[in-house]
Structure formats: C-alpha cells, structure tokens
CSV table of C-alpha atoms in Angstrom, one decimal:
chain,number,residue,atom,x,y,z
A,1,MET,CA,-67.4,36.8,68.3
A,2,THR,CA,-70.9,34.8,68.8
A,3,GLU,CA,-71.4,31.6,71.0
A,4,SER,CA,-71.6,29.5,67.8
A,5,SER,CA,-68.3,31.0,66.6
A,6,LEU,CA,-66.4,30.2,69.9
A,7,THR,CA,-68.0,26.6,69.8
A,8,THR,CA,-66.5,26.3,66.1
A,9,HIS,CA,-62.8,27.4,67.3
A,10,LYS,CA,-63.0,24.6,70.1
A,11,LYS,CA,-63.8,22.2,67.8
A,12,PHE,CA,-60.8,22.7,65.8
A,13,THR,CA,-58.1,23.7,68.8
A,14,SER,CA,-59.5,21.5,71.4
A,15,GLY,CA,-57.2,18.2,71.9
A,16,LYS,CA,-53.5,18.3,71.7
A,17,GLN,CA,-52.2,18.4,68.3
A,18,MET,CA,-48.6,16.9,67.7
A,19,ASN,CA,-46.2,19.5,66.5
A,20,PRO,CA,-45.4,19.1,63.1
A,21,THR,CA,-41.5,19.8,63.6
A,22,LEU,CA,-41.9,16.3,65.3
A,23,VAL,CA,-43.8,14.5,62.3
A,24,LEU,CA,-41.2,16.0,60.0
A,25,LEU,CA,-38.2,14.8,62.4
A,26,PHE,CA,-39.6,11.2,62.4
A,27,ILE,CA,-39.7,11.0,58.9
A,28,VAL,CA,-36.0,12.2,58.8
A,29,VAL,CA,-35.2,9.3,61.2
A,30,VAL,CA,-37.1,6.8,59.1
A,31,ALA,CA,-35.0,8.1,56.0
A,32,VAL,CA,-31.7,7.6,57.9
A,33,VAL,CA,-32.9,4.1,58.7
A,34,MET,CA,-33.9,3.3,55.4
A,35,THR,CA,-30.1,3.8,53.9
A,36,TRP,CA,-29.1,0.9,56.5
A,37,ILE,CA,-31.8,-1.6,55.6
A,38,LEU,CA,-32.4,-0.9,51.8
A,39,SER,CA,-29.5,-1.6,49.2
A,40,SER,CA,-27.9,1.2,47.4
A,41,GLY,CA,-28.3,1.6,43.5
A,42,GLU,CA,-28.7,4.5,40.9
A,43,PHE,CA,-30.1,5.0,37.5
A,44,GLN,CA,-27.9,6.6,34.7
A,45,HIS,CA,-29.2,10.0,34.1
A,46,GLN,CA,-29.3,12.4,31.3
A,47,GLY,CA,-29.7,15.6,33.0
A,48,GLN,CA,-32.6,15.6,35.4
A,49,LYS,CA,-34.3,12.7,33.3
A,50,VAL,CA,-33.7,9.1,34.2
A,51,ILE,CA,-32.4,6.6,31.4
A,52,PRO,CA,-34.9,3.5,31.6
A,53,GLY,CA,-33.5,0.1,32.3
A,54,THR,CA,-29.8,1.5,33.6
A,55,TYR,CA,-30.7,0.6,37.4
A,56,GLN,CA,-27.7,-1.0,39.1
A,57,VAL,CA,-26.8,-1.9,42.7
A,58,ILE,CA,-24.0,-0.2,44.3
A,59,GLU,CA,-21.6,-1.8,46.5
A,60,LYS,CA,-22.5,-0.5,50.2
A,61,HIS,CA,-19.8,-0.3,53.1
A,62,TYR,CA,-20.9,-0.6,56.8
A,63,SER,CA,-19.1,0.1,60.0
A,64,LEU,CA,-19.3,1.4,63.6
A,65,THR,CA,-17.7,4.6,62.6
A,66,GLN,CA,-20.2,5.2,59.5
A,67,MET,CA,-23.0,4.7,62.0
A,68,LEU,CA,-21.8,7.4,63.8
A,69,GLY,CA,-21.2,9.6,60.8
A,70,LEU,CA,-17.2,9.7,61.2
A,71,GLY,CA,-16.3,7.3,58.2
A,72,ALA,CA,-14.5,8.3,55.3
A,73,ALA,CA,-16.6,9.3,52.0
A,74,PRO,CA,-17.3,6.4,50.0
A,75,ALA,CA,-15.2,6.0,46.8
A,76,ALA,CA,-16.7,6.6,43.2
A,77,GLY,CA,-19.3,3.8,42.6
A,78,GLN,CA,-19.7,2.8,46.1
A,79,ALA,CA,-22.3,3.9,48.8
A,80,ALA,CA,-22.4,4.2,52.6
A,81,PRO,CA,-25.5,4.5,54.9
A,82,VAL,CA,-26.2,7.8,56.6
A,83,GLY,CA,-24.8,8.2,60.0
A,84,ILE,CA,-26.0,9.8,63.0
A,85,ILE,CA,-24.1,13.2,62.4
A,86,ASP,CA,-24.9,13.4,58.6
A,87,GLY,CA,-28.6,13.0,59.4
A,88,VAL,CA,-28.3,16.0,61.8
A,89,MET,CA,-26.2,18.0,59.3
A,90,ALA,CA,-28.8,17.2,56.7
A,91,ILE,CA,-31.2,19.7,58.5
A,92,PRO,CA,-29.3,22.6,58.5
A,93,ALA,CA,-28.3,21.9,54.7
A,94,GLY,CA,-32.1,21.4,53.8
A,95,ILE,CA,-32.5,25.0,55.3
A,96,VAL,CA,-29.5,26.4,53.3
A,97,LYS,CA,-30.9,24.6,50.3
A,98,GLN,CA,-34.4,26.3,50.6
A,99,ALA,CA,-32.8,29.8,51.7
A,100,GLY,CA,-34.6,31.4,49.0
A,101,LEU,CA,-37.9,29.8,49.6
A,102,ILE,CA,-37.7,30.6,53.3
A,103,VAL,CA,-36.6,33.9,53.0
A,104,MET,CA,-39.6,34.7,50.7
A,105,VAL,CA,-42.1,33.2,53.1
A,106,LEU,CA,-40.8,35.3,56.0
A,107,PHE,CA,-41.2,38.6,53.8
A,108,ILE,CA,-44.8,37.5,52.7
A,109,GLY,CA,-45.3,37.1,56.6
A,110,GLY,CA,-43.7,40.7,57.2
A,111,MET,CA,-45.8,42.4,54.5
A,112,PHE,CA,-48.9,40.9,56.0
A,113,GLY,CA,-47.8,42.3,59.2
A,114,VAL,CA,-47.9,45.7,57.9
A,115,LEU,CA,-50.9,45.4,56.3
A,116,ASN,CA,-52.9,44.1,59.2
A,117,GLN,CA,-51.7,46.6,61.4
A,118,SER,CA,-52.8,49.0,59.3
A,119,GLY,CA,-56.4,48.0,59.6
A,120,ALA,CA,-56.6,47.8,55.6
A,121,ILE,CA,-57.4,44.3,55.6
A,122,GLU,CA,-60.1,44.4,58.4
A,123,ALA,CA,-62.1,47.2,57.1
A,124,SER,CA,-61.9,45.8,53.4
A,125,LEU,CA,-63.5,42.2,54.5
A,126,GLU,CA,-66.1,44.1,56.4
A,127,ARG,CA,-66.9,46.1,53.2
A,128,LEU,CA,-66.8,42.9,51.3
A,129,LEU,CA,-69.1,41.2,53.8
A,130,GLY,CA,-71.4,43.9,53.9
A,131,ILE,CA,-72.1,43.8,49.9
A,132,THR,CA,-72.4,40.3,50.2
A,133,LYS,CA,-74.3,40.2,53.4
A,134,GLY,CA,-72.0,37.2,54.6
A,135,ASN,CA,-73.3,34.8,52.1
A,136,ILE,CA,-71.1,31.8,52.5
A,137,TYR,CA,-72.7,29.7,49.4
A,138,PHE,CA,-71.7,32.5,47.3
A,139,LEU,CA,-68.2,33.6,48.4
A,140,VAL,CA,-66.7,30.1,48.9
A,141,PRO,CA,-67.5,28.6,45.5
A,142,THR,CA,-66.7,32.0,43.6
A,143,LEU,CA,-63.2,32.2,45.6
A,144,MET,CA,-62.6,28.5,44.8
A,145,LEU,CA,-63.4,28.6,41.2
A,146,VAL,CA,-60.9,31.6,40.7
A,147,PHE,CA,-58.4,30.0,42.6
A,148,SER,CA,-58.7,26.7,40.8
A,149,ALA,CA,-58.6,28.1,37.5
A,150,GLY,CA,-55.5,29.8,37.9
A,151,SER,CA,-53.8,26.6,39.2
A,152,THR,CA,-55.1,24.3,36.5
A,153,PHE,CA,-54.8,26.6,33.5
A,154,MET,CA,-51.8,28.5,34.3
A,155,GLY,CA,-49.8,26.3,37.3
A,156,LEU,CA,-50.2,29.0,40.1
A,157,ALA,CA,-49.6,27.7,43.4
A,158,LYS,CA,-46.9,29.9,45.4
A,159,GLU,CA,-48.7,32.9,43.8
A,160,TYR,CA,-51.7,32.3,46.3
A,161,LEU,CA,-49.3,32.8,49.3
A,162,LEU,CA,-50.5,36.4,49.0
A,163,VAL,CA,-54.3,35.5,49.2
A,164,ILE,CA,-54.2,32.6,51.9
A,165,PRO,CA,-53.9,35.3,54.9
A,166,LEU,CA,-56.8,37.6,53.2
A,167,VAL,CA,-59.1,34.5,53.0
A,168,VAL,CA,-58.2,33.1,56.5
A,169,ALA,CA,-59.1,36.3,57.9
A,170,LEU,CA,-62.4,36.7,55.6
A,171,MET,CA,-63.3,33.3,57.5
A,172,ASN,CA,-62.3,34.6,61.0
A,173,ARG,CA,-64.5,37.7,60.3
A,174,LEU,CA,-67.4,35.3,59.7
A,175,GLY,CA,-66.5,33.5,63.1
A,176,LEU,CA,-64.7,30.5,61.4
A,177,PRO,CA,-61.5,29.0,62.2
A,178,ASN,CA,-58.0,29.5,60.1
A,179,ILE,CA,-58.3,25.8,58.8
A,180,LEU,CA,-61.5,26.7,56.4
A,181,GLY,CA,-59.8,29.7,55.1
A,182,LEU,CA,-56.9,27.6,54.3
A,183,ALA,CA,-59.2,25.0,52.7
A,184,VAL,CA,-60.8,27.5,50.5
A,185,VAL,CA,-57.2,28.2,48.9
A,186,ALA,CA,-55.4,24.8,49.2
A,187,VAL,CA,-58.0,22.5,48.2
A,188,ALA,CA,-58.8,24.8,44.8
A,189,VAL,CA,-55.4,25.1,44.2
A,190,LYS,CA,-54.6,21.1,44.9
A,191,VAL,CA,-57.7,20.3,42.8
A,192,GLY,CA,-56.1,22.7,39.7
A,193,TYR,CA,-52.9,20.6,39.8
A,194,LEU,CA,-54.5,17.5,40.3
A,195,ALA,CA,-56.4,17.9,37.1
A,196,SER,CA,-53.6,20.2,35.1
A,197,VAL,CA,-56.0,21.0,32.4
A,198,THR,CA,-53.0,23.1,30.8
A,199,ASN,CA,-51.0,23.3,33.6
A,200,PRO,CA,-47.4,24.0,32.1
A,201,TYR,CA,-45.5,23.0,34.8
A,202,ALA,CA,-46.8,19.3,34.7
A,203,LEU,CA,-47.7,18.8,31.0
A,204,SER,CA,-44.5,20.6,29.4
A,205,ILE,CA,-42.5,17.6,31.0
A,206,ALA,CA,-44.4,14.8,31.4
A,207,GLN,CA,-46.4,14.3,28.2
A,208,PRO,CA,-43.0,14.8,25.6
A,209,LEU,CA,-41.4,12.1,27.8
A,210,VAL,CA,-44.1,9.9,26.7
A,211,GLY,CA,-44.1,10.8,23.4
A,212,VAL,CA,-47.4,12.9,23.0
A,213,GLN,CA,-47.9,16.6,22.2
A,214,ILE,CA,-47.9,19.0,25.0
A,215,PHE,CA,-51.5,20.0,26.2
A,216,SER,CA,-53.2,16.9,24.1
A,217,GLY,CA,-55.7,14.7,25.3
A,218,LEU,CA,-57.6,17.8,27.1
A,219,SER,CA,-61.2,16.1,27.5
A,220,MET,CA,-60.3,13.7,30.1
A,221,ARG,CA,-58.3,16.3,32.4
A,222,LEU,CA,-61.3,19.0,32.0
A,223,ALA,CA,-63.7,16.1,33.1
A,224,ALA,CA,-61.5,15.4,36.0
A,225,TYR,CA,-61.2,19.0,36.7
A,226,VAL,CA,-65.1,19.4,36.8
A,227,LEU,CA,-65.9,16.4,38.7
A,228,PHE,CA,-63.1,17.2,41.5
A,229,MET,CA,-63.8,20.9,41.8
A,230,LEU,CA,-67.5,20.1,42.5
A,231,THR,CA,-66.4,17.2,45.0
A,232,GLY,CA,-64.1,19.8,46.7
A,233,VAL,CA,-66.3,22.9,46.9
A,234,ALA,CA,-69.3,20.5,48.2
A,235,PHE,CA,-66.6,19.2,51.1
A,236,VAL,CA,-65.7,22.6,52.1
A,237,LEU,CA,-69.3,24.0,52.1
A,238,TRP,CA,-70.1,20.7,54.2
A,239,ALA,CA,-67.2,21.5,56.8
A,240,ILE,CA,-68.4,25.1,57.0
A,241,ARG,CA,-72.0,24.1,57.8
A,242,ARG,CA,-70.8,21.2,60.3
A,243,HIS,CA,-68.3,23.6,62.1
A,244,GLY,CA,-70.0,26.8,61.3
A,245,PRO,CA,-73.2,28.3,61.0
A,246,VAL,CA,-76.4,26.3,60.2
A,247,GLY,CA,-77.4,28.5,57.1
A,248,GLY,CA,-75.6,30.0,54.4
A,249,THR,CA,-75.7,33.5,56.0
A,250,ILE,CA,-73.9,34.3,59.4
A,251,ASP,CA,-76.2,36.0,61.7
A,252,THR,CA,-74.5,39.2,62.4
A,253,SER,CA,-74.3,42.6,60.8
A,254,PHE,CA,-71.6,44.1,58.6
A,255,SER,CA,-70.5,47.6,58.3
A,256,THR,CA,-71.7,49.3,55.0
A,257,GLN,CA,-69.3,52.0,55.4
A,258,PRO,CA,-67.2,53.0,52.2
A,259,LEU,CA,-63.4,52.3,52.9
A,260,SER,CA,-61.5,55.4,53.7
A,261,LEU,CA,-59.1,56.6,50.9
A,262,ARG,CA,-55.9,55.4,52.5
A,263,HIS,CA,-57.2,51.8,52.9
A,264,CYS,CA,-58.7,52.2,49.3
A,265,LEU,CA,-55.5,53.1,47.9
A,266,MET,CA,-53.5,50.2,49.8
A,267,MET,CA,-55.9,47.6,48.8
A,268,SER,CA,-55.7,48.9,45.1
A,269,THR,CA,-52.0,48.7,45.4
A,270,LEU,CA,-52.2,45.1,46.8
A,271,LEU,CA,-54.6,43.8,43.6
A,272,VAL,CA,-52.3,45.6,41.1
A,273,GLY,CA,-49.3,44.1,42.9
A,274,ILE,CA,-50.8,40.4,42.8
A,275,ALA,CA,-51.5,40.8,39.4
A,276,PHE,CA,-48.1,42.3,38.5
A,277,MET,CA,-46.6,39.6,40.2
A,278,VAL,CA,-48.4,36.5,38.3
A,279,PHE,CA,-47.4,38.4,35.1
A,280,ALA,CA,-43.6,38.8,36.1
A,281,ALA,CA,-43.4,35.2,37.4
A,282,ASN,CA,-44.5,33.6,34.3
A,283,GLN,CA,-43.1,36.3,32.0
A,284,TRP,CA,-39.9,36.6,33.3
A,285,HIS,CA,-39.7,33.4,35.3
A,286,TRP,CA,-39.1,35.2,38.7
A,287,LYS,CA,-37.7,32.6,41.1
A,288,ASN,CA,-37.7,32.9,44.9
A,289,THR,CA,-34.8,35.7,45.3
A,290,GLN,CA,-36.6,38.1,42.8
A,291,LEU,CA,-40.0,37.3,44.6
A,292,SER,CA,-38.5,38.0,47.9
A,293,ALA,CA,-37.2,41.3,47.1
A,294,TYR,CA,-40.6,42.3,45.5
A,295,TYR,CA,-42.5,41.4,48.6
A,296,LEU,CA,-40.2,43.6,50.7
A,297,PHE,CA,-40.7,46.5,48.1
A,298,LEU,CA,-44.2,46.0,48.7
A,299,SER,CA,-43.8,46.2,52.2
A,300,MET,CA,-42.1,49.4,51.8
A,301,ILE,CA,-45.0,50.9,49.7
A,302,PHE,CA,-47.6,49.6,52.1
A,303,SER,CA,-45.5,51.1,55.2
A,304,ALA,CA,-45.1,54.4,53.5
A,305,MET,CA,-48.8,54.4,52.5
A,306,SER,CA,-50.1,53.3,55.9
A,307,GLY,CA,-49.2,56.6,57.9
A,308,MET,CA,-47.9,54.6,60.9
A,309,GLY,CA,-44.6,55.5,60.8
A,310,ALA,CA,-41.1,53.9,60.3
A,311,SER,CA,-40.7,52.3,63.8
A,312,ALA,CA,-44.1,51.0,63.8
A,313,SER,CA,-44.1,49.7,60.5
A,314,ALA,CA,-40.8,47.9,61.0
A,315,ASP,CA,-42.4,46.4,64.3
A,316,ALA,CA,-45.1,45.2,62.1
A,317,PHE,CA,-43.0,43.8,59.7
A,318,VAL,CA,-40.8,41.7,62.4
A,319,GLY,CA,-44.1,40.6,64.2
A,320,GLY,CA,-45.4,39.5,60.9
A,321,MET,CA,-42.5,37.4,60.1
A,322,LYS,CA,-42.5,35.7,63.7
A,323,LYS,CA,-45.7,34.2,62.6
A,324,VAL,CA,-44.5,32.2,59.9
A,325,LEU,CA,-41.0,31.6,61.1
A,326,ILE,CA,-41.6,27.8,61.9
A,327,ALA,CA,-41.8,27.4,58.2
A,328,GLY,CA,-38.4,27.7,57.6
A,329,LEU,CA,-37.7,24.9,60.0
A,330,LEU,CA,-40.3,22.8,58.4
A,331,ILE,CA,-39.0,23.4,54.7
A,332,GLY,CA,-35.6,22.2,56.1
A,333,LEU,CA,-36.7,19.3,57.5
A,334,ALA,CA,-38.5,18.3,54.4
A,335,THR,CA,-35.6,18.9,52.4
A,336,ALA,CA,-33.5,16.7,54.8
A,337,VAL,CA,-35.2,13.7,53.8
A,338,GLU,CA,-34.3,14.1,50.1
A,339,ILE,CA,-31.0,14.8,51.2
A,340,VAL,CA,-30.5,11.8,53.5
A,341,LEU,CA,-32.0,9.6,50.9
A,342,SER,CA,-30.0,10.9,48.1
A,343,GLN,CA,-26.9,10.8,50.3
A,344,GLY,CA,-27.2,7.1,51.0
A,345,LYS,CA,-28.0,6.4,47.2
A,346,VAL,CA,-31.5,4.5,48.2
A,347,MET,CA,-33.6,7.3,46.4
A,348,ASP,CA,-33.3,5.1,43.0
A,349,THR,CA,-33.8,2.1,44.8
A,350,LEU,CA,-37.2,3.1,46.0
A,351,ILE,CA,-38.2,4.6,42.5
A,352,ASN,CA,-37.0,1.0,41.2
A,353,ALA,CA,-39.0,-0.9,43.6
A,354,LEU,CA,-42.1,1.2,43.5
A,355,VAL,CA,-42.2,0.9,39.5
A,356,GLN,CA,-42.3,-2.8,39.7
A,357,LEU,CA,-45.8,-2.2,41.1
A,358,VAL,CA,-46.8,-1.6,37.6
A,359,GLY,CA,-45.2,-4.7,35.8
A,360,GLN,CA,-47.1,-6.3,33.0
A,361,HIS,CA,-50.4,-7.3,34.5
A,362,GLY,CA,-52.8,-6.2,31.9
A,363,PRO,CA,-53.9,-2.6,31.5
A,364,TYR,CA,-56.3,-2.0,34.3
A,365,ILE,CA,-53.7,-3.2,37.0
A,366,SER,CA,-50.8,-1.4,35.5
A,367,ALA,CA,-53.0,1.7,35.2
A,368,TYR,CA,-53.8,1.3,39.1
A,369,GLY,CA,-50.0,0.5,39.7
A,370,MET,CA,-49.0,3.6,38.1
A,371,PHE,CA,-51.5,5.5,40.5
A,372,ILE,CA,-50.2,4.0,43.5
A,373,CYS,CA,-46.5,4.2,42.6
A,374,GLN,CA,-47.0,7.9,42.0
A,375,LEU,CA,-48.8,8.6,45.2
A,376,LEU,CA,-46.0,6.9,47.2
A,377,LEU,CA,-43.4,8.4,45.2
A,378,ASP,CA,-44.5,12.2,45.8
A,379,ILE,CA,-43.7,11.5,49.3
A,380,VAL,CA,-40.0,11.6,48.7
A,381,ILE,CA,-40.1,13.5,45.5
A,382,PRO,CA,-42.9,16.2,46.0
A,383,SER,CA,-41.8,18.1,43.2
A,384,THR,CA,-44.4,18.0,40.0
A,385,SER,CA,-41.7,18.4,37.4
A,386,GLY,CA,-38.9,16.5,39.2
A,387,GLN,CA,-41.4,13.6,39.9
A,388,ALA,CA,-42.4,13.8,36.1
A,389,ALA,CA,-38.9,13.8,34.8
A,390,VAL,CA,-38.2,10.8,36.9
A,391,THR,CA,-41.1,8.4,36.5
A,392,MET,CA,-42.1,9.4,33.1
A,393,PRO,CA,-39.2,7.9,31.0
A,394,ILE,CA,-39.6,4.3,33.0
A,395,LEU,CA,-43.4,4.4,33.3
A,396,GLY,CA,-44.1,5.3,29.7
A,397,PRO,CA,-42.6,1.9,28.1
A,398,LEU,CA,-43.9,-0.1,30.7
A,399,GLY,CA,-47.3,1.4,30.3
A,400,GLN,CA,-47.2,0.5,26.8
A,401,LEU,CA,-45.9,-2.9,27.2
A,402,SER,CA,-49.2,-3.6,29.5
A,403,GLY,CA,-51.7,-1.8,27.0
A,404,VAL,CA,-51.7,1.4,28.9
A,405,ALA,CA,-52.1,4.3,26.6
A,406,PRO,CA,-49.6,7.4,27.0
A,407,GLN,CA,-52.0,9.8,27.7
A,408,THR,CA,-53.4,7.3,30.6
A,409,THR,CA,-49.9,7.3,31.8
A,410,VAL,CA,-49.8,10.7,32.1
A,411,PHE,CA,-53.1,10.8,33.6
A,412,ALA,CA,-52.1,8.4,36.4
A,413,PHE,CA,-49.2,10.7,37.1
A,414,LEU,CA,-51.5,13.5,37.7
A,415,MET,CA,-53.7,12.0,40.0
A,416,GLY,CA,-51.2,10.4,42.4
A,417,ASN,CA,-48.9,13.6,42.3
A,418,GLY,CA,-51.8,15.7,42.7
A,419,LEU,CA,-53.6,13.7,45.6
A,420,THR,CA,-50.2,12.9,47.8
A,421,ASN,CA,-49.3,16.8,47.7
A,422,MET,CA,-52.5,17.7,49.2
A,423,ILE,CA,-51.4,15.9,52.6
A,424,THR,CA,-47.8,15.0,52.4
A,425,PRO,CA,-45.8,16.9,55.2
A,426,THR,CA,-42.7,16.6,52.7
A,427,SER,CA,-44.1,19.1,50.2
A,428,SER,CA,-42.5,22.3,50.7
A,429,GLY,CA,-45.5,24.0,48.8
A,430,LEU,CA,-48.1,22.4,51.3
A,431,LEU,CA,-45.9,23.6,54.3
A,432,ILE,CA,-45.9,27.2,53.5
A,433,PHE,CA,-49.5,27.1,52.8
A,434,LEU,CA,-49.6,25.9,56.4
A,435,ALA,CA,-47.7,28.4,57.7
A,436,SER,CA,-49.3,31.5,56.0
A,437,ALA,CA,-52.7,30.3,57.5
A,438,GLN,CA,-51.0,29.3,60.9
A,439,VAL,CA,-52.6,25.8,60.8
A,440,GLY,CA,-50.6,22.6,62.1
A,441,TRP,CA,-49.9,19.6,59.8
A,442,THR,CA,-51.8,16.9,61.9
A,443,GLN,CA,-54.6,19.4,62.2
A,444,TRP,CA,-54.9,19.6,58.4
A,445,ALA,CA,-54.1,15.9,57.9
A,446,LYS,CA,-56.9,15.3,60.0
A,447,PHE,CA,-59.4,17.7,58.5
A,448,LEU,CA,-58.7,16.5,55.0
A,449,LEU,CA,-58.4,12.8,55.4
A,450,PRO,CA,-62.1,12.0,54.3
A,451,LEU,CA,-61.6,14.2,50.9
A,452,PHE,CA,-58.4,12.7,50.2
A,453,LEU,CA,-60.2,8.9,50.3
A,454,ILE,CA,-62.8,10.3,48.3
A,455,PHE,CA,-60.4,11.9,45.6
A,456,ALA,CA,-58.5,8.4,45.7
A,457,ALA,CA,-61.7,6.7,44.9
A,458,LEU,CA,-62.6,9.0,42.1
A,459,ALA,CA,-59.3,8.7,40.6
A,460,ILE,CA,-59.3,5.0,40.5
A,461,ALA,CA,-62.9,5.2,38.7
A,462,MET,CA,-61.6,7.8,36.2
A,463,LEU,CA,-58.5,5.4,35.4
A,464,THR,CA,-60.8,2.8,34.7
A,465,VAL,CA,-62.6,4.9,32.2
A,466,ALA,CA,-59.4,6.0,30.6
A,467,VAL,CA,-58.4,2.4,30.0
A,468,ALA,CA,-61.5,1.2,28.9
A,469,ILE,CA,-61.9,4.0,26.2
A,470,GLY,CA,-58.3,3.7,25.3
A,471,TYR,CA,-57.7,7.4,26.5
C-alpha cells in the first residue's frame, strides 16, 4: 500500500470510535424511559392500516414492582410502563424476531469468506482495474448509477448485500478505506429509495392510501432522482478526492493477465447467482428463509469450485460469518426499541404527537411539517412500507385540509423516510449494510452528516416547488 493510502486509512481509523452497540443500547434505555414519562394510547387499526381520528389515551398504572418488571400484565384496555427486566428481555426478543434476517446476513458473510479465501475476488478486481486503469471518475459514477437504478425502479435494497464486499474490496485495492466502498453502494441505494421513481415497496402502499393511482406523479420523483443522484455522486467523488488520490487515477500498476478458468467460472457463477436471486425475490417473493438457504447453497457451489477442500472451505465460511456476527446483536437492539415502545403502548402516542406538527397552517408549513414528521417517525418505524401504512391514512386528510395535494403528501413521506434511513441506527437495512462493509455506525454518521444536511435542504426546496405548482 502506498504512503498516501496509509494516510487515508489513518484518517478514517484514527480517534476512538464509539461502539455501535452502546449507541443502540442507549436508545433502548431512552425507549424504556419514554414509556414512563409519556402517556399511553393507541389508534384503532384495520390490519396494518391506522384509522384516522381514533387515537385514545389509555389508563396507565405505575408501581415499584412495575419498575423492576415484576408487575402483573396490564388488563385489556390498560397499559403499564416497561420495567428494567422487560427492557433487557426485549433485546433477545428482538434477536429472535429478526432471526431470519440475522441468519441471512451470517450466511452472506460465510459465502464471501469462501470467495475471498479462494482468491477469485482479488483476481477479478485486479483484472477490472487493469481494464479501466483504475479511473475512479469512470468506475464510481457507473457503479452508483447501476445500484440506484435497481433501487429506485425496482425497490432493490438487501439484494445489494452481495455486492457490498465486492465494492469494498475494489476500493481497498485502490488504496481507499472500507467506508468509501460502502458509500458507493449505500448512497446510491438510499438515493434510489428517497426518490422511489417506481419503487413498488413504497408507492404501492403510500399512493392508494391517499387516493391516487400507483406510480402516478412520476415527473417530480424523476426530477428528485436526477438531482439527488448528481449530488450523491459528487459527494462520493469529493470524499474520494479528499481522502484518496489527488487525481482521478491511482498511481500504481494493475495486472492485465486474464483470469484463470477456475476464477472465471466462480465469478460467472456469482453474477448468474445474483441475477437469479433478484428474479426470484421479485417473482416468487422470496423472504429471509429462502434467501438464507440460497446463499448457503451458493456457498457449497463455490466451495466445490474453489478446490480448497472441505475443511478449508468450512473454515473460510465460519471466518466470513465471524466478520458480520456483530450485525445480529445490532439488529436485535434496533428491534428491541420497537418492542419496548409497543409494549408500553407509547408508539401510537409518538405518532399522534408528531402528526400534530402538520396541523392546518397553510400548505407550505403543513408540507414542511409532514417532512419533519416522517423524518422523526422513521427512527421508530424504519420500515418504508410500515411507515406508509401508519402515516398516510392520517396525513392524507390533514394535508388536504391544509391545501397540500395528495401527491405532495406522498412526496414528503418519501423525502423524510429516505433521508432518515440513510443514517438512523435503528434501521436494520442500514445496520446490515454497515456489517457487510465492516464500518461502524458512528464512523458512518460522521462521514455522511454533510450529505444528509445537503439532502435535507434540497428536500425542503423540492417540497416548496411541489406546493407552488400544485403537484
């Protein structure tokens, strides 16, 4: 590694980073405290959908035994704050609830452990860099455009877990740290979800709930995609230029030797495997269990093709799993926040309080209020479809009373949800991205904060235009 590369790594690794486990554990504690200081209440639900105007405060009983978590379960129509024991139990409960997702992440780590140990990834990246001569200004925009297109048009997100280690390894080979490899994928994917030009996971729920046709109003979302994508690519290139090489080309030589037959077959199998996985996930609606089995199957195929032998392949698989093991705990902690708030029946209280930001203060203030509401709610409801189901039935009528068109209400939802999901530590999607790239949350948050603030300003500007033109 060159001297400039070593300097780059020091910039990103110097200084004491807070363990992300502590960050999420603190948020769990805050959630427990909130069940004691906030009133409990709930909306009536029709399935996952909230029925507007049905929020009611629920009687809550406090006691010393309840503080410890030893009190009796509250009767129907009543609530109780979450005690210390219940707060701790929410963590393993969160891990159990997300067991399918955690196993999937572990198997992905194991699969790439086999690929890395075989040398196929390193040889393939060397060949790619030899062809492109390490031109960052060509590689980065091209990769980001491809990733964002899959996200904004098809709703792809966790499918990119397979490519994050590849892009990280590519950046490492260029003398750049893991966080820049993660940025190439994560910023592109999050911009895609933020714009959601035809993202079915966001629009198929949000738009019908406010009474508009699915995928309608495409023009504003397409403009947002172009604007945010150009900004995101510029930010990543600026970060590379600041922390990496001065020019667009790395000052080193790359091998131009063709791949061996074994490595060529393994990488071809990986590409075909990714394509088939995307097809199966969309066509047959594969969930975490099916995807986990698929990654395990691919791991067996790669082990047989690698020629390493059964024992060495098993060691590589376990070694790859160890690298992403922390993701299981982080996902469990993030889910524990939701469990605590729901158990204390303060989740709907938070939703009801935040939607009051919208009010009836005129279209511009109401649109900004919707944006802020979605921005904050995403911390406790990081699921895009889940947040749409909860907030759209409430904000749709409120927006119309304030003069905000239904499409603008959906647009405010997309902006708020997409922005917070880029940085919130309670998003399991972001946590598994971080685990795959082996990047800490505090490190990522510090890196991304300037872009987050720029995107927030752009979102406000676009919402202003949307209200002005009656979008």
